Amino acid sequence: MTDTVAQHIDYKHALPAEVFTAKDLVTDQDVRWCPGCGDYSILKQVQTIVPQLNLHKEKIVFVSGIGCSSRFPYYMNTYGLHSIHGRASAIATGLKVANPDLSVWVITGDGDALSIGGNHYIHLLRRNVDVNLLLFNNQIYGLTKGQYSPTSVEGQVTKSTPMGSLDHPFNPAALSLGADASYFARSMDRDPKHLQTTLLSSAKHKGTSVLEIYQNCNVFNDGAFFIYTDKETKALEAIFVEDGKPLIFGENNTKGIRLNAQGKAEIVSLEETSINDLWIHDVKNIDKAMILSRFYDDPSDENHLPRPFGVFYDVERPSYDDQVQFQLQIANATKVPTLDEIIAGNNTWTIE
């Protein structure tokens, strides 16, 4: 069964490509996010890349949960569903299984996906349903006015933690890979070109793709990720990984990452170390992806590693929806028990 399913049933290109532009994806709805919100950039980049996917608009669906990000379906001139808190992953699973020819996108936030939606999130990943999940991470609850979220840093002062958060935050990359995600990437709202590249990569992945997007909430958590985008700090604080290329960063690319004899990542100077000794990124290597996910140090630590951006992990394995379709094909070709027979089972007896 696995070998057959692994060939994949390609529903996405069943129809000739439809020619449309980003402007055709703009709706007549007023975009109601706070001025300066990072969601505007994400919306713009999604509208930019979707016409490049060779899809019909009628075959595209955006499903969201609850939160600022979850207004997204109203602003995409495709099919959309604004669902309930934390349940977007579950609803998207049912939608994709029932309609395998659809391109399904899940729009969610760090609170929606990782708090009330945590169970649905990890089960979506282990099942590997062929959907694209965009995780808007602003490390705060924005829609409900500034409470701390599952990704808020320890000590963060919010309306619900006036003396600082005591909770240890989730690391979305480590959590996703630990749940056997077949694809994980990270980008940010303030780097449009990089975001477009990772969006395209995510969309092309067969199975559940998770793209974590650092998104600025300029009202309740302004500047949380500016250290990774500001010109003065970006070179030392962010590292952009590409498959098959060494991990290099720093001003004028003078620093690199290598794995030492203990298998731990360490920063080296390229003035003292050969580029041939550096860690070569491999999106198929789960061990390296897990190490990369732990580049999550506190920037205040002078020995911290840079925060990675790009595709961490990208492998193929059978998708849940493909396997369901395969079972249906077998069922249609063979005698299937009736519902009464299934309920009765094989272990029956008669009482006289």
Coordinates of C-alpha atoms in Angstrom, one line a residue:
M1 CA 0.0 0.0 0.0
T2 CA 2.7 2.5 0.9
D3 CA 4.6 2.1 -2.4
T4 CA 1.4 2.8 -4.3
V5 CA 0.4 5.8 -2.2
A6 CA 4.0 7.2 -2.3
Q7 CA 3.5 7.8 -6.0
H8 CA 0.9 10.5 -4.9
I9 CA -2.4 11.3 -6.5
D10 CA -1.8 14.7 -8.1
Y11 CA -5.1 16.5 -7.9
K12 CA -3.7 20.0 -7.9
H13 CA -3.0 20.1 -11.6
A14 CA -6.0 18.3 -12.9
L15 CA -7.2 21.4 -14.7
P16 CA -5.3 23.7 -17.0
A17 CA -3.7 26.6 -15.3
E18 CA -5.9 29.7 -14.7
V19 CA -4.3 33.0 -15.5
F20 CA -4.9 35.5 -12.8
T21 CA -2.9 38.1 -10.8
A22 CA -2.5 39.2 -7.2
K23 CA -5.1 41.9 -7.8
D24 CA -7.6 39.2 -8.7
L25 CA -7.2 37.9 -5.2
V26 CA -8.1 41.1 -3.5
T27 CA -11.7 41.2 -2.1
D28 CA -14.1 44.0 -1.6
Q29 CA -13.8 43.7 2.2
D30 CA -12.0 46.4 4.2
V31 CA -8.9 45.0 5.7
R32 CA -9.3 45.4 9.4
W33 CA -6.0 45.0 11.1
C34 CA -4.2 47.7 13.2
P35 CA -2.2 50.1 11.0
G36 CA 1.4 48.8 10.9
C37 CA 0.4 45.2 11.7
G38 CA 2.6 42.5 10.1
D39 CA -0.4 40.7 8.8
Y40 CA -0.6 43.2 5.9
S41 CA 2.8 42.1 4.6
I42 CA 1.9 38.4 4.9
L43 CA -1.4 39.0 3.0
K44 CA 0.5 40.8 0.3
Q45 CA 3.1 38.0 -0.1
V46 CA 0.5 35.3 -0.2
Q47 CA -1.5 37.2 -2.9
T48 CA 1.7 37.5 -4.8
I49 CA 2.7 33.9 -4.9
V50 CA -0.7 32.1 -5.2
P51 CA -1.0 33.1 -9.0
Q52 CA 2.3 31.3 -9.5
L53 CA 0.9 27.9 -8.3
N54 CA -0.9 27.0 -11.6
L55 CA -4.2 26.6 -9.7
H56 CA -7.8 27.6 -10.3
K57 CA -9.1 30.0 -7.7
E58 CA -12.1 27.7 -7.3
K59 CA -9.7 25.0 -6.1
I60 CA -8.1 27.1 -3.3
V61 CA -9.5 27.3 0.2
F62 CA -8.2 29.3 3.2
V63 CA -9.3 27.9 6.6
S64 CA -8.7 29.9 9.8
G65 CA -9.4 29.6 13.5
I66 CA -9.7 32.6 15.8
G67 CA -7.4 35.5 16.2
C68 CA -6.2 38.5 14.3
S69 CA -4.6 36.3 11.6
S70 CA -7.9 34.4 11.3
R71 CA -9.5 37.3 9.4
F72 CA -7.3 36.2 6.5
P73 CA -10.0 34.3 4.5
Y74 CA -12.1 37.4 4.1
Y75 CA -9.3 39.1 2.3
M76 CA -8.5 36.3 -0.2
N77 CA -10.8 36.1 -3.3
T78 CA -10.9 32.3 -3.1
Y79 CA -13.1 30.0 -1.0
G80 CA -12.6 30.4 2.7
L81 CA -13.8 29.3 6.1
H82 CA -13.5 31.2 9.3
S83 CA -13.8 28.4 11.8
I84 CA -13.6 28.1 15.6
H85 CA -10.9 28.5 18.1
G86 CA -8.0 26.0 17.7
R87 CA -10.0 23.8 15.3
A88 CA -8.7 25.0 11.9
S89 CA -6.4 22.0 11.6
A90 CA -9.2 19.5 12.2
I91 CA -11.6 21.2 9.8
A92 CA -8.9 21.5 7.1
T93 CA -8.2 17.8 7.5
G94 CA -11.9 16.9 6.9
L95 CA -12.0 19.3 4.0
K96 CA -9.0 17.9 2.3
V97 CA -10.0 14.3 2.8
A98 CA -13.5 14.9 1.4
N99 CA -12.2 17.1 -1.4
P100 CA -8.7 15.9 -2.3
D101 CA -8.6 18.2 -5.4
L102 CA -8.5 21.3 -3.3
S103 CA -5.4 23.3 -2.3
V104 CA -6.1 23.8 1.4
W105 CA -4.3 26.5 3.5
V106 CA -4.6 26.8 7.3
I107 CA -4.1 30.3 8.7
T108 CA -3.4 30.3 12.4
G109 CA -1.6 32.1 15.2
D110 CA 0.7 31.1 18.1
G111 CA -2.3 31.2 20.5
D112 CA -4.9 29.6 18.2
A113 CA -2.6 26.7 17.1
L114 CA -0.5 26.0 20.1
S115 CA -2.8 26.6 23.0
I116 CA -6.4 25.5 22.6
G117 CA -5.5 24.0 19.2
G118 CA -2.4 22.2 20.4
N119 CA -3.7 18.7 20.0
H120 CA -5.2 19.3 16.6
Y121 CA -1.9 20.8 15.5
I122 CA 0.3 17.9 16.4
H123 CA -2.1 15.3 15.0
L124 CA -2.2 17.2 11.7
L125 CA 1.5 16.9 11.5
R126 CA 1.8 13.2 12.4
R127 CA -1.0 12.3 9.9
N128 CA 0.7 14.4 7.2
V129 CA -2.4 15.7 5.6
D130 CA -1.6 17.6 2.4
V131 CA -2.3 21.2 3.6
N132 CA -0.2 24.3 3.9
L133 CA -0.2 25.7 7.5
L134 CA 0.9 29.3 8.0
L135 CA 1.7 29.9 11.7
F136 CA 1.7 33.6 12.4
N137 CA 3.8 34.0 15.6
N138 CA 3.8 37.4 17.3
Q139 CA 4.3 35.9 20.8
I140 CA 1.1 37.6 22.2
Y141 CA -2.7 37.3 22.1
G142 CA -3.5 40.3 19.9
L143 CA -7.2 40.0 19.3
T144 CA -8.1 39.7 23.0
K145 CA -5.9 42.7 23.8
G146 CA -2.5 41.6 25.0
Q147 CA -2.4 38.5 27.1
Y148 CA 0.7 36.3 27.0
S149 CA 0.6 33.4 24.6
P150 CA 2.3 29.9 24.4
T151 CA 5.3 31.5 22.7
S152 CA 5.7 34.5 24.9
V153 CA 9.2 34.6 26.4
E154 CA 9.8 34.0 30.1
G155 CA 9.5 37.2 32.1
Q156 CA 7.4 39.0 29.5
V157 CA 5.1 41.6 31.0
T158 CA 1.6 41.5 29.6
K159 CA -1.9 42.3 30.7
S160 CA -2.3 38.8 32.1
T161 CA 1.3 38.6 33.5
P162 CA 1.9 42.0 35.1
M163 CA 4.9 40.6 37.0
G164 CA 6.3 38.7 34.1
S165 CA 5.4 35.4 32.5
L166 CA 6.5 32.3 34.5
D167 CA 5.7 29.9 31.6
H168 CA 8.4 28.3 29.5
P169 CA 7.5 29.1 25.9
F170 CA 6.9 26.6 23.1
N171 CA 9.6 26.4 20.4
P172 CA 7.4 25.9 17.3
A173 CA 10.2 24.4 15.3
A174 CA 11.2 21.8 17.9
L175 CA 7.5 21.1 18.7
S176 CA 6.7 20.5 15.0
L177 CA 9.7 18.3 14.2
G178 CA 9.0 16.4 17.4
A179 CA 5.5 15.7 16.1
D180 CA 7.1 14.2 12.9
A181 CA 6.3 17.1 10.6
S182 CA 7.5 16.3 7.1
Y183 CA 8.2 20.0 6.4
F184 CA 9.1 23.0 8.6
A185 CA 10.3 26.5 7.6
R186 CA 10.6 29.9 9.2
S187 CA 10.4 33.4 7.7
M188 CA 9.3 36.9 8.8
D189 CA 6.9 39.6 7.8
R190 CA 9.6 42.2 7.4
D191 CA 11.5 40.3 4.7
P192 CA 9.1 40.1 1.8
K193 CA 11.4 38.3 -0.7
H194 CA 12.4 35.6 1.8
L195 CA 8.8 35.2 2.8
Q196 CA 7.7 34.7 -0.9
T197 CA 10.5 32.1 -1.4
T198 CA 9.4 30.1 1.6
L199 CA 5.7 30.4 0.8
L200 CA 6.4 28.9 -2.7
S201 CA 8.5 26.1 -1.2
S202 CA 5.8 25.3 1.4
A203 CA 3.1 25.3 -1.3
K204 CA 5.0 22.8 -3.4
H205 CA 5.5 20.3 -0.5
K206 CA 3.3 17.2 -0.7
G207 CA 2.0 16.7 2.9
T208 CA 1.6 19.1 5.8
S209 CA 3.9 22.1 5.4
V210 CA 4.4 24.3 8.4
L211 CA 5.7 27.8 7.8
E212 CA 6.3 29.8 11.0
I213 CA 6.2 33.5 10.2
Y214 CA 7.5 36.0 12.7
Q215 CA 4.8 38.7 12.7
N216 CA 5.0 42.0 14.5
C217 CA 2.2 43.1 16.7
N218 CA 2.9 46.8 16.9
V219 CA 0.3 47.4 19.5
F220 CA 0.9 44.7 22.2
N221 CA 4.4 43.3 21.4
D222 CA 6.1 45.8 19.1
G223 CA 9.6 45.0 17.9
A224 CA 9.7 41.4 19.3
F225 CA 11.6 40.3 16.2
F226 CA 13.2 43.5 14.9
I227 CA 16.6 42.1 16.0
Y228 CA 16.4 39.7 13.1
T229 CA 15.5 42.3 10.5
D230 CA 17.1 45.6 11.5
K231 CA 20.2 46.4 9.5
E232 CA 22.3 47.0 12.6
T233 CA 21.7 43.6 14.1
K234 CA 20.4 41.2 11.3
A235 CA 23.8 40.1 10.1
L236 CA 24.8 38.7 13.5
E237 CA 21.4 37.6 14.8
A238 CA 19.9 35.8 11.8
I239 CA 21.2 33.0 9.6
F240 CA 19.5 32.0 6.4
V241 CA 19.9 28.3 5.6
E242 CA 19.8 26.8 2.1
D243 CA 19.9 23.2 1.2
G244 CA 23.4 22.0 0.2
K245 CA 25.1 25.3 1.4
P246 CA 27.3 25.9 4.4
L247 CA 25.9 27.8 7.4
I248 CA 27.5 31.3 7.1
F249 CA 26.5 34.6 8.6
G250 CA 27.9 37.7 10.1
E251 CA 29.1 41.0 8.7
N252 CA 30.5 40.3 5.3
N253 CA 29.8 36.6 6.0
T254 CA 32.8 36.2 8.2
K255 CA 31.3 33.7 10.6
G256 CA 30.1 30.1 10.2
I257 CA 28.5 27.2 12.1
R258 CA 30.2 23.8 12.5
L259 CA 29.4 20.7 14.5
N260 CA 32.1 19.9 17.0
A261 CA 33.3 16.4 18.1
Q262 CA 30.3 16.2 20.5
G263 CA 27.8 17.0 17.7
K264 CA 27.0 20.4 19.1
A265 CA 26.8 23.5 16.9
E266 CA 29.4 26.2 17.5
I267 CA 30.3 29.5 16.0
V268 CA 33.6 29.8 14.3
S269 CA 35.5 32.6 12.5
L270 CA 36.1 32.0 8.8
E271 CA 39.5 33.8 9.2
E272 CA 40.6 30.8 11.3
T273 CA 38.4 28.0 10.0
S274 CA 38.1 26.6 6.4
I275 CA 34.6 26.9 4.8
N276 CA 35.0 23.1 4.1
D277 CA 34.7 22.4 7.8
L278 CA 31.4 24.1 8.2
W279 CA 28.0 22.5 8.6
I280 CA 26.4 21.9 5.2
H281 CA 22.6 22.2 5.5
D282 CA 20.6 19.2 4.4
V283 CA 16.8 19.5 4.4
K284 CA 16.5 15.6 4.4
N285 CA 18.5 15.2 7.7
I286 CA 16.2 15.1 10.7
D287 CA 19.0 15.0 13.2
K288 CA 20.5 18.3 11.8
A289 CA 17.0 19.8 11.6
M290 CA 16.4 19.1 15.3
I291 CA 19.7 20.7 16.2
L292 CA 18.8 23.7 14.0
S293 CA 15.5 24.0 15.8
R294 CA 17.3 24.5 19.0
F295 CA 19.1 27.6 17.8
Y296 CA 16.6 29.3 20.0
D297 CA 18.8 31.0 22.5
D298 CA 18.2 34.2 24.4
P299 CA 19.8 37.0 22.4
S300 CA 21.0 38.6 25.6
D301 CA 23.4 35.6 26.0
E302 CA 26.7 36.8 24.5
N303 CA 27.4 33.3 23.3
H304 CA 24.1 32.6 21.7
L305 CA 23.6 31.1 18.2
P306 CA 21.9 33.1 15.4
R307 CA 18.2 32.4 14.8
P308 CA 17.7 30.3 11.6
F309 CA 15.4 31.2 8.7
G310 CA 14.6 29.1 5.7
V311 CA 13.6 25.5 5.2
F312 CA 14.7 23.3 8.1
Y313 CA 13.3 20.0 7.0
D314 CA 11.6 18.8 3.8
V315 CA 11.0 15.1 3.2
E316 CA 8.3 13.0 1.5
R317 CA 6.2 10.4 3.1
P318 CA 2.6 9.3 2.3
S319 CA 0.0 11.8 3.0
Y320 CA -3.1 10.9 5.0
D321 CA -5.5 12.0 2.3
D322 CA -3.8 10.0 -0.4
Q323 CA -4.0 6.9 1.8
V324 CA -7.7 7.4 2.4
Q325 CA -8.2 7.7 -1.4
F326 CA -6.2 4.5 -1.8
Q327 CA -8.4 2.6 0.7
L328 CA -11.5 3.9 -1.0
Q329 CA -10.2 2.5 -4.3
I330 CA -9.7 -0.9 -2.7
A331 CA -13.1 -0.8 -1.1
N332 CA -14.8 0.0 -4.4
A333 CA -13.0 -2.9 -6.0
T334 CA -13.9 -5.5 -3.4
K335 CA -16.9 -6.6 -1.4
V336 CA -17.3 -4.2 1.5
P337 CA -19.2 -5.3 4.6
T338 CA -22.5 -3.5 5.3
L339 CA -22.8 -1.2 8.2
D340 CA -24.8 -3.8 10.1
E341 CA -22.1 -6.4 9.5
I342 CA -19.4 -4.0 10.7
I343 CA -21.3 -3.2 13.9
A344 CA -22.1 -6.8 14.6
G345 CA -18.5 -7.9 14.0
N346 CA -17.3 -11.5 13.9
N347 CA -17.8 -12.3 17.6
T348 CA -21.6 -12.9 17.9
W349 CA -23.7 -15.4 19.8
T350 CA -27.3 -16.3 20.3
I351 CA -29.0 -16.4 23.7
E352 CA -31.7 -19.1 23.9

